mmCIF file of C-alpha atoms in Angstrom:
data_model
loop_
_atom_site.group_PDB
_atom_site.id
_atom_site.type_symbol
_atom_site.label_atom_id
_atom_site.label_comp_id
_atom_site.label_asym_id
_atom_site.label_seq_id
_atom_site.Cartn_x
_atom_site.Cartn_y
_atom_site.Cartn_z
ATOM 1 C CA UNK A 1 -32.094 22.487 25.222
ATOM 2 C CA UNK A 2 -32.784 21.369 21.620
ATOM 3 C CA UNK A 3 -29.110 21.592 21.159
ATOM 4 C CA UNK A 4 -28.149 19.232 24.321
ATOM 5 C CA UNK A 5 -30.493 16.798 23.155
ATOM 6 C CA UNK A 6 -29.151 16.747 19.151
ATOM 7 C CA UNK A 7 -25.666 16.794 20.125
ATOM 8 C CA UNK A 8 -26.613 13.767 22.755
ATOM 9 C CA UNK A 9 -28.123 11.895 19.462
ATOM 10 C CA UNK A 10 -25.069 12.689 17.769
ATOM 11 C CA UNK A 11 -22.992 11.234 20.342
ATOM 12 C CA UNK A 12 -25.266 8.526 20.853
ATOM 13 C CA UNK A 13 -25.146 7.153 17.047
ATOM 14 C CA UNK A 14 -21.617 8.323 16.717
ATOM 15 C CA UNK A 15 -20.926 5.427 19.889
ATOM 16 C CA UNK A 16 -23.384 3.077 17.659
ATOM 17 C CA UNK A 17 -21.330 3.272 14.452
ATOM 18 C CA UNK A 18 -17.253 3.430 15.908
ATOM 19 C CA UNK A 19 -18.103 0.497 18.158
ATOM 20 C CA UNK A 20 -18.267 -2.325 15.213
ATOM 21 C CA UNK A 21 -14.759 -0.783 14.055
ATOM 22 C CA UNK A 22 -13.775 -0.999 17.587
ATOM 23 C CA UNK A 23 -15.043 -5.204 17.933
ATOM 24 C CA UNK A 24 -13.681 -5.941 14.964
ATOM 25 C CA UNK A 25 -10.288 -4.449 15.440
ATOM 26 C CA UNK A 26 -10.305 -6.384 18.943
ATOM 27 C CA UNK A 27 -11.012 -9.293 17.133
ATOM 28 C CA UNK A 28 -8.600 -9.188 14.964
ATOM 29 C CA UNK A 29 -5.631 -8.018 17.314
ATOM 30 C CA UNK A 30 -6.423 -11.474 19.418
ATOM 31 C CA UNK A 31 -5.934 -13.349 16.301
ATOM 32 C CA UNK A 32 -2.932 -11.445 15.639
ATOM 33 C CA UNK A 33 -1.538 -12.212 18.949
ATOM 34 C CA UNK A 34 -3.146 -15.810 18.716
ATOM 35 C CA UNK A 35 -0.850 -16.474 15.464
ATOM 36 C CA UNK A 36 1.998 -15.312 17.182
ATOM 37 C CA UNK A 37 1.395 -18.192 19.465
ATOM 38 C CA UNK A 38 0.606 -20.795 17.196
ATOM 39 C CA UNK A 39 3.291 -20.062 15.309
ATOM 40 C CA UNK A 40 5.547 -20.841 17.823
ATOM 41 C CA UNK A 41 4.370 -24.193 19.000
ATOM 42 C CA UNK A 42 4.185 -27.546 17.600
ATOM 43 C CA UNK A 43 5.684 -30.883 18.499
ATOM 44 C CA UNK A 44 8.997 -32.218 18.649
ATOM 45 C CA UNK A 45 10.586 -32.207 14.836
ATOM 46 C CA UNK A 46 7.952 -30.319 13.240
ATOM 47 C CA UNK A 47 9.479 -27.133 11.433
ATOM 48 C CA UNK A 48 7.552 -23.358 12.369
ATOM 49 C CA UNK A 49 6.655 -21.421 9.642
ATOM 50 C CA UNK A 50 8.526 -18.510 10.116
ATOM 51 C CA UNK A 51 7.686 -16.824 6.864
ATOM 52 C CA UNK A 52 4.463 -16.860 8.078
ATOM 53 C CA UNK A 53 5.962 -15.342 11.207
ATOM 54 C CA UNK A 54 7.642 -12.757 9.787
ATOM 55 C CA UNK A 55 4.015 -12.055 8.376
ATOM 56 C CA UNK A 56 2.921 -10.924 11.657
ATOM 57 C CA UNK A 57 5.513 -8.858 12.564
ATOM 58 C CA UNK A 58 6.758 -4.904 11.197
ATOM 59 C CA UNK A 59 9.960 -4.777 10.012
ATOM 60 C CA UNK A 60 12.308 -3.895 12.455
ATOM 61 C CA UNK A 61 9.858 -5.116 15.235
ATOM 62 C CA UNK A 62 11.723 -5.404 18.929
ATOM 63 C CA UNK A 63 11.433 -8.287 20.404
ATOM 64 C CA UNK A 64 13.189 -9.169 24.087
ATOM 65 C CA UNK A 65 13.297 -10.841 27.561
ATOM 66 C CA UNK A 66 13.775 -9.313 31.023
ATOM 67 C CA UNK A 67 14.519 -11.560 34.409
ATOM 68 C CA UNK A 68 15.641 -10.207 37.937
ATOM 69 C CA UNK A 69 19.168 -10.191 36.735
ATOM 70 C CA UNK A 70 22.198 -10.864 39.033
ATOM 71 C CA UNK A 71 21.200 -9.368 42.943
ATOM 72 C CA UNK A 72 17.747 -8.546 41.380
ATOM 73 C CA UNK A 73 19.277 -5.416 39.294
ATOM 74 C CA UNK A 74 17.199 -6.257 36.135
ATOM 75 C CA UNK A 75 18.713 -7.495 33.240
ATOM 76 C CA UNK A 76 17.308 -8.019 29.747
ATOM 77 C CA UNK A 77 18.504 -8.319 25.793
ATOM 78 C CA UNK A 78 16.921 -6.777 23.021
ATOM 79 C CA UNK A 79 16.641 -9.177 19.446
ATOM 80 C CA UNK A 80 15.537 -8.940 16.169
ATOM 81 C CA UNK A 81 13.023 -11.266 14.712
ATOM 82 C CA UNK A 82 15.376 -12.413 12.722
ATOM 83 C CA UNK A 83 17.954 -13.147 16.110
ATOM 84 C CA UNK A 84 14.490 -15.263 18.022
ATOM 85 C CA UNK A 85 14.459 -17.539 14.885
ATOM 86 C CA UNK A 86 18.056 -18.162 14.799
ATOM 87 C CA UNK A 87 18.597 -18.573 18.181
ATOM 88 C CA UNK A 88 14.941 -20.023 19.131
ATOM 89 C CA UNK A 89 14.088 -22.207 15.841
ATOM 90 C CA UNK A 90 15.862 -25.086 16.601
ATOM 91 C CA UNK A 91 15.429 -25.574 20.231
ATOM 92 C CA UNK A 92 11.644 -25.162 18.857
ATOM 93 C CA UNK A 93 11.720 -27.968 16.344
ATOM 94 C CA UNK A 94 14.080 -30.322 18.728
ATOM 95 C CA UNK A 95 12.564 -29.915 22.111
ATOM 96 C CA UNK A 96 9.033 -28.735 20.871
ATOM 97 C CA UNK A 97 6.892 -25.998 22.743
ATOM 98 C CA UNK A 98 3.390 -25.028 22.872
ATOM 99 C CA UNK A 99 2.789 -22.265 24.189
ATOM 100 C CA UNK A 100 -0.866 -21.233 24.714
ATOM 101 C CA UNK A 101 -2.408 -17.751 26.582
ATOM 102 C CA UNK A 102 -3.970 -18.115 29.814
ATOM 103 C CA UNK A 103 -4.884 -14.492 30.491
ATOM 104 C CA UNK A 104 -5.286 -11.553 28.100
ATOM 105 C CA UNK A 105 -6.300 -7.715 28.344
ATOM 106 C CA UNK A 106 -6.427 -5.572 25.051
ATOM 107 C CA UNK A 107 -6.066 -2.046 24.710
ATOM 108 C CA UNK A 108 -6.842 -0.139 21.747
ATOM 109 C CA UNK A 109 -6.373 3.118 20.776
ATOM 110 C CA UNK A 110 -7.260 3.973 17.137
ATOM 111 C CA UNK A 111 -4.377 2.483 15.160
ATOM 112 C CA UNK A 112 -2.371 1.016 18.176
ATOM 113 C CA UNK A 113 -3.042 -1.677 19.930
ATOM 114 C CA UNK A 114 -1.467 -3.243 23.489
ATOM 115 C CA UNK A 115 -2.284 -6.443 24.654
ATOM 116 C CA UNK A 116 -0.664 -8.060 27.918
ATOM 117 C CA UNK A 117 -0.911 -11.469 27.689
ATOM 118 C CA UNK A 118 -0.192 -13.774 30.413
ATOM 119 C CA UNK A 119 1.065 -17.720 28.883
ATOM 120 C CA UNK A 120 1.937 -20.928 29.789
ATOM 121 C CA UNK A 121 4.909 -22.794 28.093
ATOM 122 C CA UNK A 122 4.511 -26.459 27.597
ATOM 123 C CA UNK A 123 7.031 -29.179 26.754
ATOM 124 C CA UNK A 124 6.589 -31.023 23.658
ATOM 125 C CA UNK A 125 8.550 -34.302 25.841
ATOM 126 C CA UNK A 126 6.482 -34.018 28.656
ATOM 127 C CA UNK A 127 3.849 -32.206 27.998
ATOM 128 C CA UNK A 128 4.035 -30.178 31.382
ATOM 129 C CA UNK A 129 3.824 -26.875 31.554
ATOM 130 C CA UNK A 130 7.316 -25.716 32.517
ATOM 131 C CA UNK A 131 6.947 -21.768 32.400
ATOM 132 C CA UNK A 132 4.690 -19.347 33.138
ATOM 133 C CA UNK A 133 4.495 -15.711 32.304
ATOM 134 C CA UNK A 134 3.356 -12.756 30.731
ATOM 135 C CA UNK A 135 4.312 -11.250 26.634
ATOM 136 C CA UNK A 136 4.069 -7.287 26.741
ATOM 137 C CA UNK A 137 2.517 -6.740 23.036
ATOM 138 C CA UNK A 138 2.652 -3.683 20.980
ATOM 139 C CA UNK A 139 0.530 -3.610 17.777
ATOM 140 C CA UNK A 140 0.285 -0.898 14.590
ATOM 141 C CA UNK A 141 -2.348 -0.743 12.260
ATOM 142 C CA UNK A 142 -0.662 -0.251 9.141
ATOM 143 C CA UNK A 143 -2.679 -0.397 5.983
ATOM 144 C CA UNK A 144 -5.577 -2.242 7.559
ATOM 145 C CA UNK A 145 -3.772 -4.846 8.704
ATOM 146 C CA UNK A 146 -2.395 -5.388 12.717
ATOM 147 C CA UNK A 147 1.314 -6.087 12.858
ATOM 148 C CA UNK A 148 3.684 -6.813 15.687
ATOM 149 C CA UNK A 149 5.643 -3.236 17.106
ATOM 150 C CA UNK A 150 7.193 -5.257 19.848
ATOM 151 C CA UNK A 151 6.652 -8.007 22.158
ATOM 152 C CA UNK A 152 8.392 -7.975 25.427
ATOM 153 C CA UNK A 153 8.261 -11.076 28.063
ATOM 154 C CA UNK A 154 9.121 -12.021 31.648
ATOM 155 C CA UNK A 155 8.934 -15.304 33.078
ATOM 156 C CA UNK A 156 6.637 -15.713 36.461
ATOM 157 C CA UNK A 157 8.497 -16.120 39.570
ATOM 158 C CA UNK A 158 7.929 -16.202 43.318
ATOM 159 C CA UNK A 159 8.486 -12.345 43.551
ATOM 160 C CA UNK A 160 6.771 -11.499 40.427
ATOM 161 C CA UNK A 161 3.635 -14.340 39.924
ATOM 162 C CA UNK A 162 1.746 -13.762 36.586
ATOM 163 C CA UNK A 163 -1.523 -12.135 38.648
ATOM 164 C CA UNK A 164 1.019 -8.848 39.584
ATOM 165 C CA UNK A 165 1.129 -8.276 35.717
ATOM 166 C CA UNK A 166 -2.810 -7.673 36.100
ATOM 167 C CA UNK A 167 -3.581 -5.914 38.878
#
């Protein structure tokens, strides 16, 4: 019995000391993620900082789109980093684009990290919100620090509304 009950201490203070780690790492995933965002948006004409961006990612980091594709097949692309800013950074700066989370759930699981994150994309001419959906996030802990693996998004539509991502 004596055995149960050390062993249940043990467990007990084990659960008291990871779960800091654990908050902490949450926190700073969501501000990982959070950058990702804010690096991204801004009004018409202002430049992103994508050295900073770059910051937040691995090297070699995946980054794509899927949609419903032609007779709702599926179809999706693959990019680089590198291939979102050249093809993304100056509809960003021209048009400009907030886009801001409206829904987030975190997984951890020592050093990686997946966070689906539902958003909202708003137009820096109108400021409507023109797009919905949800980013697919992979994280790495890699020297202390959370990085970008790969972030993955589909835009909301009648078949697929951003609440079906969560349930």
């Amino acid at each position: 019995m004596q055995h149960l009950i050390r062993a249940a201490l043990a467990a007990s203070t084990a659960a008291i000391v990871i779960a800091p780690a654990q908050a902490d790492d949450r926190a700073d995933v969501e501000a990982t993620v959070q950058a990702v965002y804010d690096v991204i948006s801004g009004p018409v004409g202002e430049a992103r900082d994508f050295d900073a961006m770059r910051e937040l990612y691995l090297p070699g980091a995946a980054m794509g789109a899927v949609s419903p594709g032609e007779g709702g097949q599926g179809r999706g692309r693959v990019i680089t980093l590198d291939d979102y800013i050249e093809r993304s950074g100056p509809w960003l700066v021209e048009n400009g684009f907030t886009e801001r989370p409206t829904r987030t759930e975190t997984t951890i699981y020592g050093e990686l990290a997946y966070v689906r994150s539902a958003y909202e994309g708003v137009s820096g001419v109108t400021g409507e919100v023109f797009v919905t959906g949800v980013n697919f996030i992979t994280l790495f802990k890699i020297e202390g620090e959370w990085k970008i693996a790969s972030i993955l998004w589909r835009s909301a539509d009648e078949d697929w509304p951003v609440d079906a991502a969560f349930d």
